[in-house]
Coordinates of C-alpha atoms in Angstrom, one line a residue:
X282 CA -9.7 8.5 -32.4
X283 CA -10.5 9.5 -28.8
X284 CA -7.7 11.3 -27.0
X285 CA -7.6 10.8 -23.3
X286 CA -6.0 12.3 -20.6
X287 CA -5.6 10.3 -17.4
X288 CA -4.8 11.7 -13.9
X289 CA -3.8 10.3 -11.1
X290 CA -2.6 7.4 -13.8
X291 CA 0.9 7.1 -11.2
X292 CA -1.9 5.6 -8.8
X293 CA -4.1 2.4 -8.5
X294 CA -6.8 3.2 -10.6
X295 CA -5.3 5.3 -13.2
X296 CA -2.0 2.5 -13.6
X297 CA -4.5 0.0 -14.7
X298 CA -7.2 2.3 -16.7
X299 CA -3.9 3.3 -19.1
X300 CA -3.4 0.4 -21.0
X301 CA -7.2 -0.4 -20.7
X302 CA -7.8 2.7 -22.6
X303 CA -4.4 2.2 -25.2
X304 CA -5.5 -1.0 -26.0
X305 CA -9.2 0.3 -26.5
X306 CA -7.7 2.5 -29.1
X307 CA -7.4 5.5 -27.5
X308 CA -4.6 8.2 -27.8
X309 CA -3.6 9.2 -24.4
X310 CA -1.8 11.8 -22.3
X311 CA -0.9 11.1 -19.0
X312 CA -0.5 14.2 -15.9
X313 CA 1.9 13.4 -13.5
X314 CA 3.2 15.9 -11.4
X315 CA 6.7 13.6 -11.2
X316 CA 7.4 12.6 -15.1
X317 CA 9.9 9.7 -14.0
X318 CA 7.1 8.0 -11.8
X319 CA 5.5 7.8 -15.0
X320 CA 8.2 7.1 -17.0
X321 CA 8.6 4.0 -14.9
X322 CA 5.7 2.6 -16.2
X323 CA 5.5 -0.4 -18.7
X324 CA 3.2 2.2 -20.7
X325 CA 5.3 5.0 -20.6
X326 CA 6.5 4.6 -24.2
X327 CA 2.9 4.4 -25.4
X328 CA 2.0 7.6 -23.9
X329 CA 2.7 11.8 -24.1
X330 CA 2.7 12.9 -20.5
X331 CA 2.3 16.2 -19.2
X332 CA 4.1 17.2 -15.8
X333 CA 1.6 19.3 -14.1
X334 CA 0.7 20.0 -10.3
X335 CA -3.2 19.9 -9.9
X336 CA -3.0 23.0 -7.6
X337 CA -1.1 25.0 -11.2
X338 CA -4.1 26.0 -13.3
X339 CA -2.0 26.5 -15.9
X340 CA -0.1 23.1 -15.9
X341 CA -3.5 21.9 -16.0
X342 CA -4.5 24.0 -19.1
X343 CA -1.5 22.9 -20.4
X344 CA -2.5 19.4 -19.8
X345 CA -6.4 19.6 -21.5
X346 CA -5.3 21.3 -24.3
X347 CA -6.9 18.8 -27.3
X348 CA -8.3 16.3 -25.1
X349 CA -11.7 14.9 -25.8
X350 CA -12.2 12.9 -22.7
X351 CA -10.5 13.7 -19.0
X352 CA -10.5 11.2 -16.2
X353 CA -10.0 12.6 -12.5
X354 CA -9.0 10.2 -10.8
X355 CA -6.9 12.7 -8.1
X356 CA -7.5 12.4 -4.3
X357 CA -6.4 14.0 -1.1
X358 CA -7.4 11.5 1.2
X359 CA -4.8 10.8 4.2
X360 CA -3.4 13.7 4.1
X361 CA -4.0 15.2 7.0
X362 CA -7.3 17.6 8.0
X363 CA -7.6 19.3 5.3
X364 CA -8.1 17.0 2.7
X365 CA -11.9 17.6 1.6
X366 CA -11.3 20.7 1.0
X367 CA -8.3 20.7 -0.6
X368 CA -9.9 18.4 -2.8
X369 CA -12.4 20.3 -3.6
X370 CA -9.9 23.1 -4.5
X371 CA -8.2 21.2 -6.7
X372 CA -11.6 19.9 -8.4
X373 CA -12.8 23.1 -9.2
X374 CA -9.4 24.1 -11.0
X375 CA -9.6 21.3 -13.0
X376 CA -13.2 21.8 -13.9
X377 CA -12.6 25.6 -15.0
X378 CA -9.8 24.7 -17.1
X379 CA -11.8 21.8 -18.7
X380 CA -15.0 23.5 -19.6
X381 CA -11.7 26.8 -21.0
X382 CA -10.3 23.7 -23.0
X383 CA -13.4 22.5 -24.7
X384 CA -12.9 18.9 -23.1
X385 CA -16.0 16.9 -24.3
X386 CA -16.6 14.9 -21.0
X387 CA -15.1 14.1 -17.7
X388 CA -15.1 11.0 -15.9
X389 CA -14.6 10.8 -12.0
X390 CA -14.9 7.4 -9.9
X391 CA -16.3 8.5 -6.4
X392 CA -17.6 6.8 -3.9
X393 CA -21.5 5.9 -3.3
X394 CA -23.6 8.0 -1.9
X395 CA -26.3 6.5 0.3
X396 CA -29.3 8.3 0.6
X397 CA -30.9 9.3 4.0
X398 CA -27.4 8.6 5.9
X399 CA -25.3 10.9 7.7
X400 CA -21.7 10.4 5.2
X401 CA -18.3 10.2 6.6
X402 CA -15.7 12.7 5.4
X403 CA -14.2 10.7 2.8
X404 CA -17.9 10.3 1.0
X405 CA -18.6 14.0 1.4
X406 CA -15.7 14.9 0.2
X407 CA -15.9 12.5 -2.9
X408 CA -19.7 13.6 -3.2
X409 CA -19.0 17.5 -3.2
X410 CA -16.2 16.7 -6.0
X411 CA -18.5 14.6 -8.2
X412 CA -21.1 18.3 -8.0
X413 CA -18.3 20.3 -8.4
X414 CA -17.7 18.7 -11.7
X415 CA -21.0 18.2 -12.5
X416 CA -21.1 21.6 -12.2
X417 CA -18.7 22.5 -14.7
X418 CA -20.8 22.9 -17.7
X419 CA -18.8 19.6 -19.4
X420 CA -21.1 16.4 -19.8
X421 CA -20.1 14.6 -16.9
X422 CA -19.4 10.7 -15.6
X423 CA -19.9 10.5 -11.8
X424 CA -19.3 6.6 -11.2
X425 CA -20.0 6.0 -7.5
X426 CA -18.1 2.6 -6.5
X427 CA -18.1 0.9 -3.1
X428 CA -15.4 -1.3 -1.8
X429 CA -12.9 -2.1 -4.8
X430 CA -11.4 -5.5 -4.9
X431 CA -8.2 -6.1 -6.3
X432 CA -4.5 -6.8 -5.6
X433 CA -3.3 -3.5 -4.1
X434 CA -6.0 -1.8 -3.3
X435 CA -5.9 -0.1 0.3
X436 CA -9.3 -1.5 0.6
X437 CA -8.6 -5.1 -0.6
X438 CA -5.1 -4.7 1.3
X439 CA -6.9 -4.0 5.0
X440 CA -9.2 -6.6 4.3
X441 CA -6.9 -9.5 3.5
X442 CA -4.4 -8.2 6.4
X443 CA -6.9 -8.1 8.9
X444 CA -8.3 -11.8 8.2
X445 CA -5.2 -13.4 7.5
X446 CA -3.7 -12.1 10.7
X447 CA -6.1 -12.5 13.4
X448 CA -8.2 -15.6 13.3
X449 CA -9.9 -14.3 16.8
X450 CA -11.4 -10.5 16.4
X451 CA -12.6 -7.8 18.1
X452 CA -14.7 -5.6 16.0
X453 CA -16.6 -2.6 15.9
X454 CA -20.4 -2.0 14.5
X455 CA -19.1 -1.2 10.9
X456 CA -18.6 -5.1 10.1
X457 CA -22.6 -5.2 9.9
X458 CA -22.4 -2.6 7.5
X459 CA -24.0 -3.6 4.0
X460 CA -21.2 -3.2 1.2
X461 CA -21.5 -4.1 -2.7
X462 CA -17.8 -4.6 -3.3
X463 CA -16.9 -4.4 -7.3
X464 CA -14.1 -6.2 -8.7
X465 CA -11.2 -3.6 -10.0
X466 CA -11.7 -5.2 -13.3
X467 CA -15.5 -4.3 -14.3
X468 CA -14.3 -0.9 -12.9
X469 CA -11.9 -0.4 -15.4
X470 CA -14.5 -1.6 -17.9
X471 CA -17.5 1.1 -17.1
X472 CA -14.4 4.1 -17.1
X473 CA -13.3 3.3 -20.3
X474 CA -16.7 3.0 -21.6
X475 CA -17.7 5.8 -20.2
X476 CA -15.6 7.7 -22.7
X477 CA -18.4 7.4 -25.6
X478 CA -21.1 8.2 -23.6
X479 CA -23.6 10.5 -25.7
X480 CA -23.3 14.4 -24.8
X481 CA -26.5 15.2 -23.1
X482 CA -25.9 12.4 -20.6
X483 CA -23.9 13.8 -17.4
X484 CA -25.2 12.2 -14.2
X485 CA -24.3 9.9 -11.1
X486 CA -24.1 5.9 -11.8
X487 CA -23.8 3.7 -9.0
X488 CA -21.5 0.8 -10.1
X489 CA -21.2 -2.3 -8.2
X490 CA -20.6 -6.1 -8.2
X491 CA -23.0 -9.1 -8.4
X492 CA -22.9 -9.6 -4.3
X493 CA -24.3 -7.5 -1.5
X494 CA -22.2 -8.5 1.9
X495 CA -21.4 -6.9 5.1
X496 CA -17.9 -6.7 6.2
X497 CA -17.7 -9.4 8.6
X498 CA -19.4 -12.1 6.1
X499 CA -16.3 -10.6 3.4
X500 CA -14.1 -11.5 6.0
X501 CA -15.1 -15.1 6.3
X502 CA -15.7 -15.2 2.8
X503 CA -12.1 -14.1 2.4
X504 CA -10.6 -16.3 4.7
X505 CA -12.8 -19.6 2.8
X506 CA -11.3 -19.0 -0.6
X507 CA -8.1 -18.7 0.9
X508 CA -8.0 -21.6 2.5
X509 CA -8.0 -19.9 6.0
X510 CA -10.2 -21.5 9.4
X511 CA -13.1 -19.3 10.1
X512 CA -12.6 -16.5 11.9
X513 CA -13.5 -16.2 15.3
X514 CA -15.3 -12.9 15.8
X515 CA -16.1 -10.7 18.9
X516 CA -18.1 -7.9 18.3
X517 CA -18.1 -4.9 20.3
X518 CA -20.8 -1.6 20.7
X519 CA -18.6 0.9 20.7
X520 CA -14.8 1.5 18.8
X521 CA -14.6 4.6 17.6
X522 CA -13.0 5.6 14.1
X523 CA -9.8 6.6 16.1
X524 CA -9.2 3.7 17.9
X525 CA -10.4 1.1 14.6
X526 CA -7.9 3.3 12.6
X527 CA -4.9 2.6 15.4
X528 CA -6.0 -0.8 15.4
X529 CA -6.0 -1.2 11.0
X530 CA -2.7 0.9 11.3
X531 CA -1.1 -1.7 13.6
X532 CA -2.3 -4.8 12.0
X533 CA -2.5 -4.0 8.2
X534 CA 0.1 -2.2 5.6
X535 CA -2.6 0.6 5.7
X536 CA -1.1 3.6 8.0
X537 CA -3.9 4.8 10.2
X538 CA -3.9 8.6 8.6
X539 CA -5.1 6.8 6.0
X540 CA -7.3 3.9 7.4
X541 CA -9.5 6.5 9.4
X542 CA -11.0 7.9 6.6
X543 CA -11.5 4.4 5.0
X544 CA -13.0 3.1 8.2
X545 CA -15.2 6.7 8.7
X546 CA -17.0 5.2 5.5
X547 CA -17.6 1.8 6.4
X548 CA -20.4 2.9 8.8
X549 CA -22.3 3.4 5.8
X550 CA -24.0 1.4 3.9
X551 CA -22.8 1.2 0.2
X552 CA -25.1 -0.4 -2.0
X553 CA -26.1 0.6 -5.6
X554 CA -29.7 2.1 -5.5
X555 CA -29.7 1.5 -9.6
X556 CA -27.6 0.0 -12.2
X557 CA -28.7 2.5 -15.3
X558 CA -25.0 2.4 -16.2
X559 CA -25.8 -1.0 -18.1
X560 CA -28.1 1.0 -20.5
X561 CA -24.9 2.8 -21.8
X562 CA -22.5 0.8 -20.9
X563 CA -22.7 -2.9 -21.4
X564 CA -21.3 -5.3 -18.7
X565 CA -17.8 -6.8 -19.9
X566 CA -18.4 -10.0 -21.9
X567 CA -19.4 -13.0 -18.9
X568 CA -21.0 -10.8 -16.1
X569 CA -19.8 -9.2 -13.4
X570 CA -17.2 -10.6 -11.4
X571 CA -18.9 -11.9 -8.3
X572 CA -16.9 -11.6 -4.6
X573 CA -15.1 -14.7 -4.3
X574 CA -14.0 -14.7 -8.3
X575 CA -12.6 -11.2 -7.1
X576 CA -11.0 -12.4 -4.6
X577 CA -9.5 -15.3 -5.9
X578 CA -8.0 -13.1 -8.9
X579 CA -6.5 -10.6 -6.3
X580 CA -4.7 -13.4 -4.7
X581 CA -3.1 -14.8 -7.6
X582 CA -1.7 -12.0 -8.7
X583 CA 0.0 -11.6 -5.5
X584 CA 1.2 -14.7 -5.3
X585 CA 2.3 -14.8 -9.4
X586 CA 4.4 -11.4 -7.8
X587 CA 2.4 -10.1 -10.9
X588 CA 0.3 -6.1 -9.0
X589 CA 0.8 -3.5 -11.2
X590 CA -0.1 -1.3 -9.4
X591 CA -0.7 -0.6 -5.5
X592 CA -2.2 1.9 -3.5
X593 CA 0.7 2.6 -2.0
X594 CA 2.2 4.0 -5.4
X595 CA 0.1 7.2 -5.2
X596 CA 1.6 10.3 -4.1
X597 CA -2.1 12.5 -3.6
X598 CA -2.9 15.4 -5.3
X599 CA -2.1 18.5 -3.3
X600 CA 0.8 16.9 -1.5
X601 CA 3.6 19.5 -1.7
X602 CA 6.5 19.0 -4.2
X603 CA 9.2 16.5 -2.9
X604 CA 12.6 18.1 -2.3
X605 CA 15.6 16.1 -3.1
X606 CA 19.1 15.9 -1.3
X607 CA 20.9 17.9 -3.5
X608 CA 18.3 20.8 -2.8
X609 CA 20.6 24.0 -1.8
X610 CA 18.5 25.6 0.6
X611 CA 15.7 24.0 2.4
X612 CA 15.9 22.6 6.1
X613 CA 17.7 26.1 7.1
X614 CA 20.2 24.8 5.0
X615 CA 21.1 21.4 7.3
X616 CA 21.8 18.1 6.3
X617 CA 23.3 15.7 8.0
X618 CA 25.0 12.5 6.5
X619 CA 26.4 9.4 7.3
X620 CA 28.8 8.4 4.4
X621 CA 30.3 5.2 4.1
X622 CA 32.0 3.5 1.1
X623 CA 34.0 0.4 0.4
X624 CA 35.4 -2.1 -2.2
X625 CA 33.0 -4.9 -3.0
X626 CA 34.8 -8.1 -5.0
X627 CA 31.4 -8.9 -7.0
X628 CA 30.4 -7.5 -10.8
X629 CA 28.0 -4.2 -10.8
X630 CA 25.5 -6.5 -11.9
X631 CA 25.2 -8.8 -9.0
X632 CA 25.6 -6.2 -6.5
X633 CA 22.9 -4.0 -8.4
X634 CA 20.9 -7.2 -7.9
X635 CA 21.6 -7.3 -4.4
X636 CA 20.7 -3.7 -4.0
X637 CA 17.3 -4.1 -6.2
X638 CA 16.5 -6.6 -3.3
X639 CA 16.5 -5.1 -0.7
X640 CA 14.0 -4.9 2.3
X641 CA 10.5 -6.7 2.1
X642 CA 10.7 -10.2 2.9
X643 CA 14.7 -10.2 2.2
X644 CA 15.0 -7.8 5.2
X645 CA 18.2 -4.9 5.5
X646 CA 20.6 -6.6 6.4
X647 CA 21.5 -5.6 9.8
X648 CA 20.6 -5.7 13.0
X649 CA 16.9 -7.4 12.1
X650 CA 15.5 -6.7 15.8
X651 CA 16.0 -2.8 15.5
X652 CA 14.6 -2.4 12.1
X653 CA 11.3 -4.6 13.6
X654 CA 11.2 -1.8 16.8
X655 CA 11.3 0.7 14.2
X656 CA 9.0 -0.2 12.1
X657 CA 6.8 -0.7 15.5
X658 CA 7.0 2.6 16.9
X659 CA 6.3 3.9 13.4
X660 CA 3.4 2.2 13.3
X661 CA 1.4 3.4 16.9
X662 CA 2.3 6.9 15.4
X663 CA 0.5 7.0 12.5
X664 CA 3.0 5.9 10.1
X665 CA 3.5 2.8 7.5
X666 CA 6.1 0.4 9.6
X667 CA 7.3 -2.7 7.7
X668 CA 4.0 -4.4 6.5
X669 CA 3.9 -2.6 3.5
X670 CA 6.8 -4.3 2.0
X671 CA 7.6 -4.5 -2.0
X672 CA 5.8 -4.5 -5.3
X673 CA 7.7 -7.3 -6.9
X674 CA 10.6 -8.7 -4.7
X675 CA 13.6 -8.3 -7.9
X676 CA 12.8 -4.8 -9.4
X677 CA 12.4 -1.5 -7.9
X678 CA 10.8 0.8 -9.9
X679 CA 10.4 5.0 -9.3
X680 CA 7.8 5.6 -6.5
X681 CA 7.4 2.3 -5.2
X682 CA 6.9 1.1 -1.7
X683 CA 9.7 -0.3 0.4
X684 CA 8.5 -0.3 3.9
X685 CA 8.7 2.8 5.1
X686 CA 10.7 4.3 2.5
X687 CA 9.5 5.1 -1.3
X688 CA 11.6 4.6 -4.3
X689 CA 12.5 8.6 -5.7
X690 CA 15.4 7.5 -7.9
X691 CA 16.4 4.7 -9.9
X692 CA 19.5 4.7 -12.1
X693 CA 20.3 1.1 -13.5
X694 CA 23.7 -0.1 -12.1
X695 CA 24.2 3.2 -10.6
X696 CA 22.0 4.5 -7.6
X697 CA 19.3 3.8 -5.9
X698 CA 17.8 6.8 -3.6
X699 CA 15.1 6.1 -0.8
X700 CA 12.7 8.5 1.0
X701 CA 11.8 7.3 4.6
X702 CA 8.2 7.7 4.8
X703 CA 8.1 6.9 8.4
X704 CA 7.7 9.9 10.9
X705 CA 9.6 11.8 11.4
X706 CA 11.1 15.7 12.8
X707 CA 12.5 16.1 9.3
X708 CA 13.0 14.6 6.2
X709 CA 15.6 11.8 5.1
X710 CA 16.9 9.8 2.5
X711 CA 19.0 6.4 1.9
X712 CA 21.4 6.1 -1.1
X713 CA 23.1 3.0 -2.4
X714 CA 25.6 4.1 -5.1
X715 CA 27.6 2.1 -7.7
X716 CA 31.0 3.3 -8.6
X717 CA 33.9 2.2 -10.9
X718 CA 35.5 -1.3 -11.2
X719 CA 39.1 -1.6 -10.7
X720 CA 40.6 -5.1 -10.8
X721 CA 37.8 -7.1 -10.6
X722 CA 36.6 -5.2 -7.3
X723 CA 33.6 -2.2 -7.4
X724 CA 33.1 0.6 -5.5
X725 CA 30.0 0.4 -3.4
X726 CA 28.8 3.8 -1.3
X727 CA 26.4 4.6 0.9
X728 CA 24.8 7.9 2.4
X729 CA 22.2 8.3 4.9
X730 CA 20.8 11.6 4.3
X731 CA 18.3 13.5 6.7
X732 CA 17.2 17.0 7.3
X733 CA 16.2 18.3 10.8
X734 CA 12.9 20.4 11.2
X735 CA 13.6 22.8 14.0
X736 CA 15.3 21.8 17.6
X737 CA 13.5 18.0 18.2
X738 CA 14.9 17.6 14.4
X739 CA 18.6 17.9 15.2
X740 CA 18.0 16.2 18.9
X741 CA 17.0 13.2 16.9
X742 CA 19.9 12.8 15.0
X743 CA 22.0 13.2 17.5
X744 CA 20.3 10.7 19.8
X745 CA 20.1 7.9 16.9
X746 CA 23.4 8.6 16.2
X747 CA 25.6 6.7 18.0
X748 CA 23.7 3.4 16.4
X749 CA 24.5 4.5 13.2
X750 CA 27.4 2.4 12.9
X751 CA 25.7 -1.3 14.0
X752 CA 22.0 -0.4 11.5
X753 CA 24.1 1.3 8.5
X754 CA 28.0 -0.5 8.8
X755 CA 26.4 -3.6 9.2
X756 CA 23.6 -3.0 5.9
X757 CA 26.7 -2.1 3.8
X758 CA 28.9 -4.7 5.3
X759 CA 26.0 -7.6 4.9
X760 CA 24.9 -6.2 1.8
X761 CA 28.4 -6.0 -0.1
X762 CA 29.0 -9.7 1.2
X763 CA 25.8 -11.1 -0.2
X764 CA 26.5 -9.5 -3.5
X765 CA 29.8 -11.3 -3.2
X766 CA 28.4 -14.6 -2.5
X767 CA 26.1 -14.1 -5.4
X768 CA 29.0 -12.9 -8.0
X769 CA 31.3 -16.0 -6.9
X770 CA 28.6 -18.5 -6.8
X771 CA 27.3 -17.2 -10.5
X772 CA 31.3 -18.1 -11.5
X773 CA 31.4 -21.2 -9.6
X774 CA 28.3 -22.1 -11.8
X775 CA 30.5 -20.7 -15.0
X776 CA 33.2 -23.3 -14.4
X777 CA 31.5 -26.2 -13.8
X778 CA 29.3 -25.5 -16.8
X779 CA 32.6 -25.2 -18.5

């Protein structure tokens, strides 16, 4: 039996190769730097995981110990600079302590690597990991992938946000770029069968689907299978990466820190210059999933509320350990709060519900107009806004996206604890607490948490301060009486039923 450990398995790709892999047969160990982001999984039971940081060498030695086959799946990308190379730092650790453990092979999805073309910083980045493991004196899998289509993928996320929203387009030279998207499915089926490769192979394989497009025809091809007029476009000469990555940022969930480097690599032209992969690894049963079947399957899933997993799920490799609220003594030892509790005449149950719900398409319950300006002025900074909304509109699971906050604790029928994400001078939080019962009412509380970084961090409070009481009085006030409307209208339903 073939024991696998799978990084990055919090994220897109290594969410769905899990269960691929378990269901193959394989024994598998997961590293997660946050165990209850794992734990959250529907796999988690079926799993050992291994808390380790990428950047610990010896979490990471920890984490190989036994394993036959190791799948990198970590990435740096969006955050910030410095990403190649701290990608590449983190690449090499893990390479020394996988040739130390006697791991049999790696596997790494990168991206493809046109030849003759000057690369964008996301491919050379993903190229100089796929050497550095190549490198590592452990039979290697470099699968180089274009444009992944799936439900939740950043890629598959700015395409279908930029066609659904703007039937008239400006665009930039990159549309006439040729791509050879691949369907998340047949990637999932060339990782896990890369695990039984034989040991003298260790080599690049370009991977891609059955249809070679450029961005713009993807686009219209998008917008025909779902049912969308065709899209008026206007193309342009010149939009640079900066301005295209403003102008993703604003119009899709993708924030632009993260869209630049995804629209850097669209310049290029990623087609597979062979297919040997198909000598060792057999295409899944039916052929490869052509563009439009990809397409089609993404949006059902999304609209069966049925994406297990989303780009925006992925806390990247490198990204410094999260502090939480209860933290003693970072922030110079500040944090400010706005408390607020009050008796709520509903059952824990329906006003968990409530508080499961909220934001996405259900909104905050307060002052809708603000929370929109927010979310605006989040977005022409660099930062996520609204769009990115929820997962799965009834359950909130540990690291999540909601808008611009992300999901850092979940305890059933107790508390539910919020990181913004947005930017910020500081960091902050927003809890939603349970309490006790007493005569038929429960307590429902409510902190807004934040900690100032330097002088512009405390002037912010205090300058968003005095609104407090309309954005975070009216979300508890408006919450609390939705999940009374559910409680009595679920004992309304109990009577007449009676």
């Amino acid at each position: 039996m073939t024991r696998s450990l799978v990084t990055g398995a919090t994220g897109y790709i290594g969410g769905r190769l899990v269960p691929v892999l378990l269901d193959a047969g394989h024994t598998v160990r997961v590293m997660a730097r946050d165990e209850s982001k794992a734990q959250a999984h529907d796999w988690a039971d079926r799993v050992e995981i291994a808390r380790a940081d990428a950047t610990d060498a010896d979490d990471v030695r920890r984490a190989l110990e036994g394993v036959d086959v190791a799948y990198y799946l970590l990435h740096s990308i969006g955050t910030g600079k410095d990403f190649a190379a701290t990608e590449e730092r983190i690449a090499r650790t893990f390479a020394e302590q996988a040739h130390a453990a006697g791991v049999q092979r790696i596997v790494y999805l990168s991206g493809m690597d046109p030849a003759g073309e000057e690369l964008s910083e996301h491919l050379r980045s993903r190229d100089r990991v796929a050497q550095v493991l190549l490198d590592s004196g452990v039979p290697t899998t470099v699968l180089q992938a274009g444009v992944v289509i799936g439900s939740g993928s950043a890629s598959f996320e700015m395409l279908r946000h930029l066609t659904e929203r703007l039937p008239v387009m400006v665009t930039p030279r990159w549309v006439h770029s040729r791509i050879q998207p691949i369907a998340v499915r047949d990637v999932l089926h060339y990782l896990a069968g890369s695990a039984s490769m034989p040991a003298d192979v260790s080599r690049r394989f370009d991977i891609g689907g059955p249809d070679v497009l450029t961005y713009l025809s993807m686009m219209q091809r998008y917008a025909a299978v779902a049912g969308l007029p065709k899209r008026r476009i206007l193309p342009v000469p010149i939009l640079s990466p900066t301005l295209s990555s403003l102008w993703v940022g604003l119009v899709t969930p993708v924030p632009s820190g993260l869209a630049r480097p995804l629209v850097e690599s669209l310049r290029n032209n990623v087609v597979a210059s062979e297919h040997d992969i198909d000598e060792l690894v057999p295409p899944p049963e039916g052929g490869l999933t052509g563009f439009d079947r990809s397409v089609e399957l993404a949006l059902t899933r999304i609209q069966n509320l049925d994406v297990p997993t989303s780009w925006s799920s992925a806390s990247p490799a490198g990204a410094p350990a999260a502090p939480l609220p209860s933290d003693p003594d970072w922030a110079g030892g500040t944090l400010y709060a706005d408390e607020r509790t009050r008796e709520v005449d509903a059952t824990p149950d329906d006003l968990w519900a409530v508080i499961q719900g909220i934001g996405g398409s259900q909104g905050w319950y307060s002052w809708p107009l603000a929370w929109r300006v927010r979310g605006l002025l989040d977005r022409l900074v660099g930062g996520p806004g609204l769009r990115r909304g929820r997962r799965d509109p009834e359950r909130l699971l540990v690291g999540d996206a909601v808008d611009f906050w992300r999901v850092e604790q979940v305890e059933e029928k107790k508390l539910l604890r919020l990181r913004a994400e947005m930017r910020l001078p500081g960091l902050a939080w927003l809890e939603l607490c349970i309490g006790s019962t007493d005569g038929g009412t429960t307590t429902f509380s409510h902190r807004a948490l934040y900690a100032p970084r330097g002088l512009v961090g405390r002037l912010y409070w205090w300058s968003i301060y005095p609104f407090h009481g309309v954005v975070f009085g009216g979300l508890q006030r408006n919450l609390a009486l939705a999940a009374e409307q559910r409680s009595h209208g679920s004992a309304q339903t109990e009577r007449s039923a009676a």
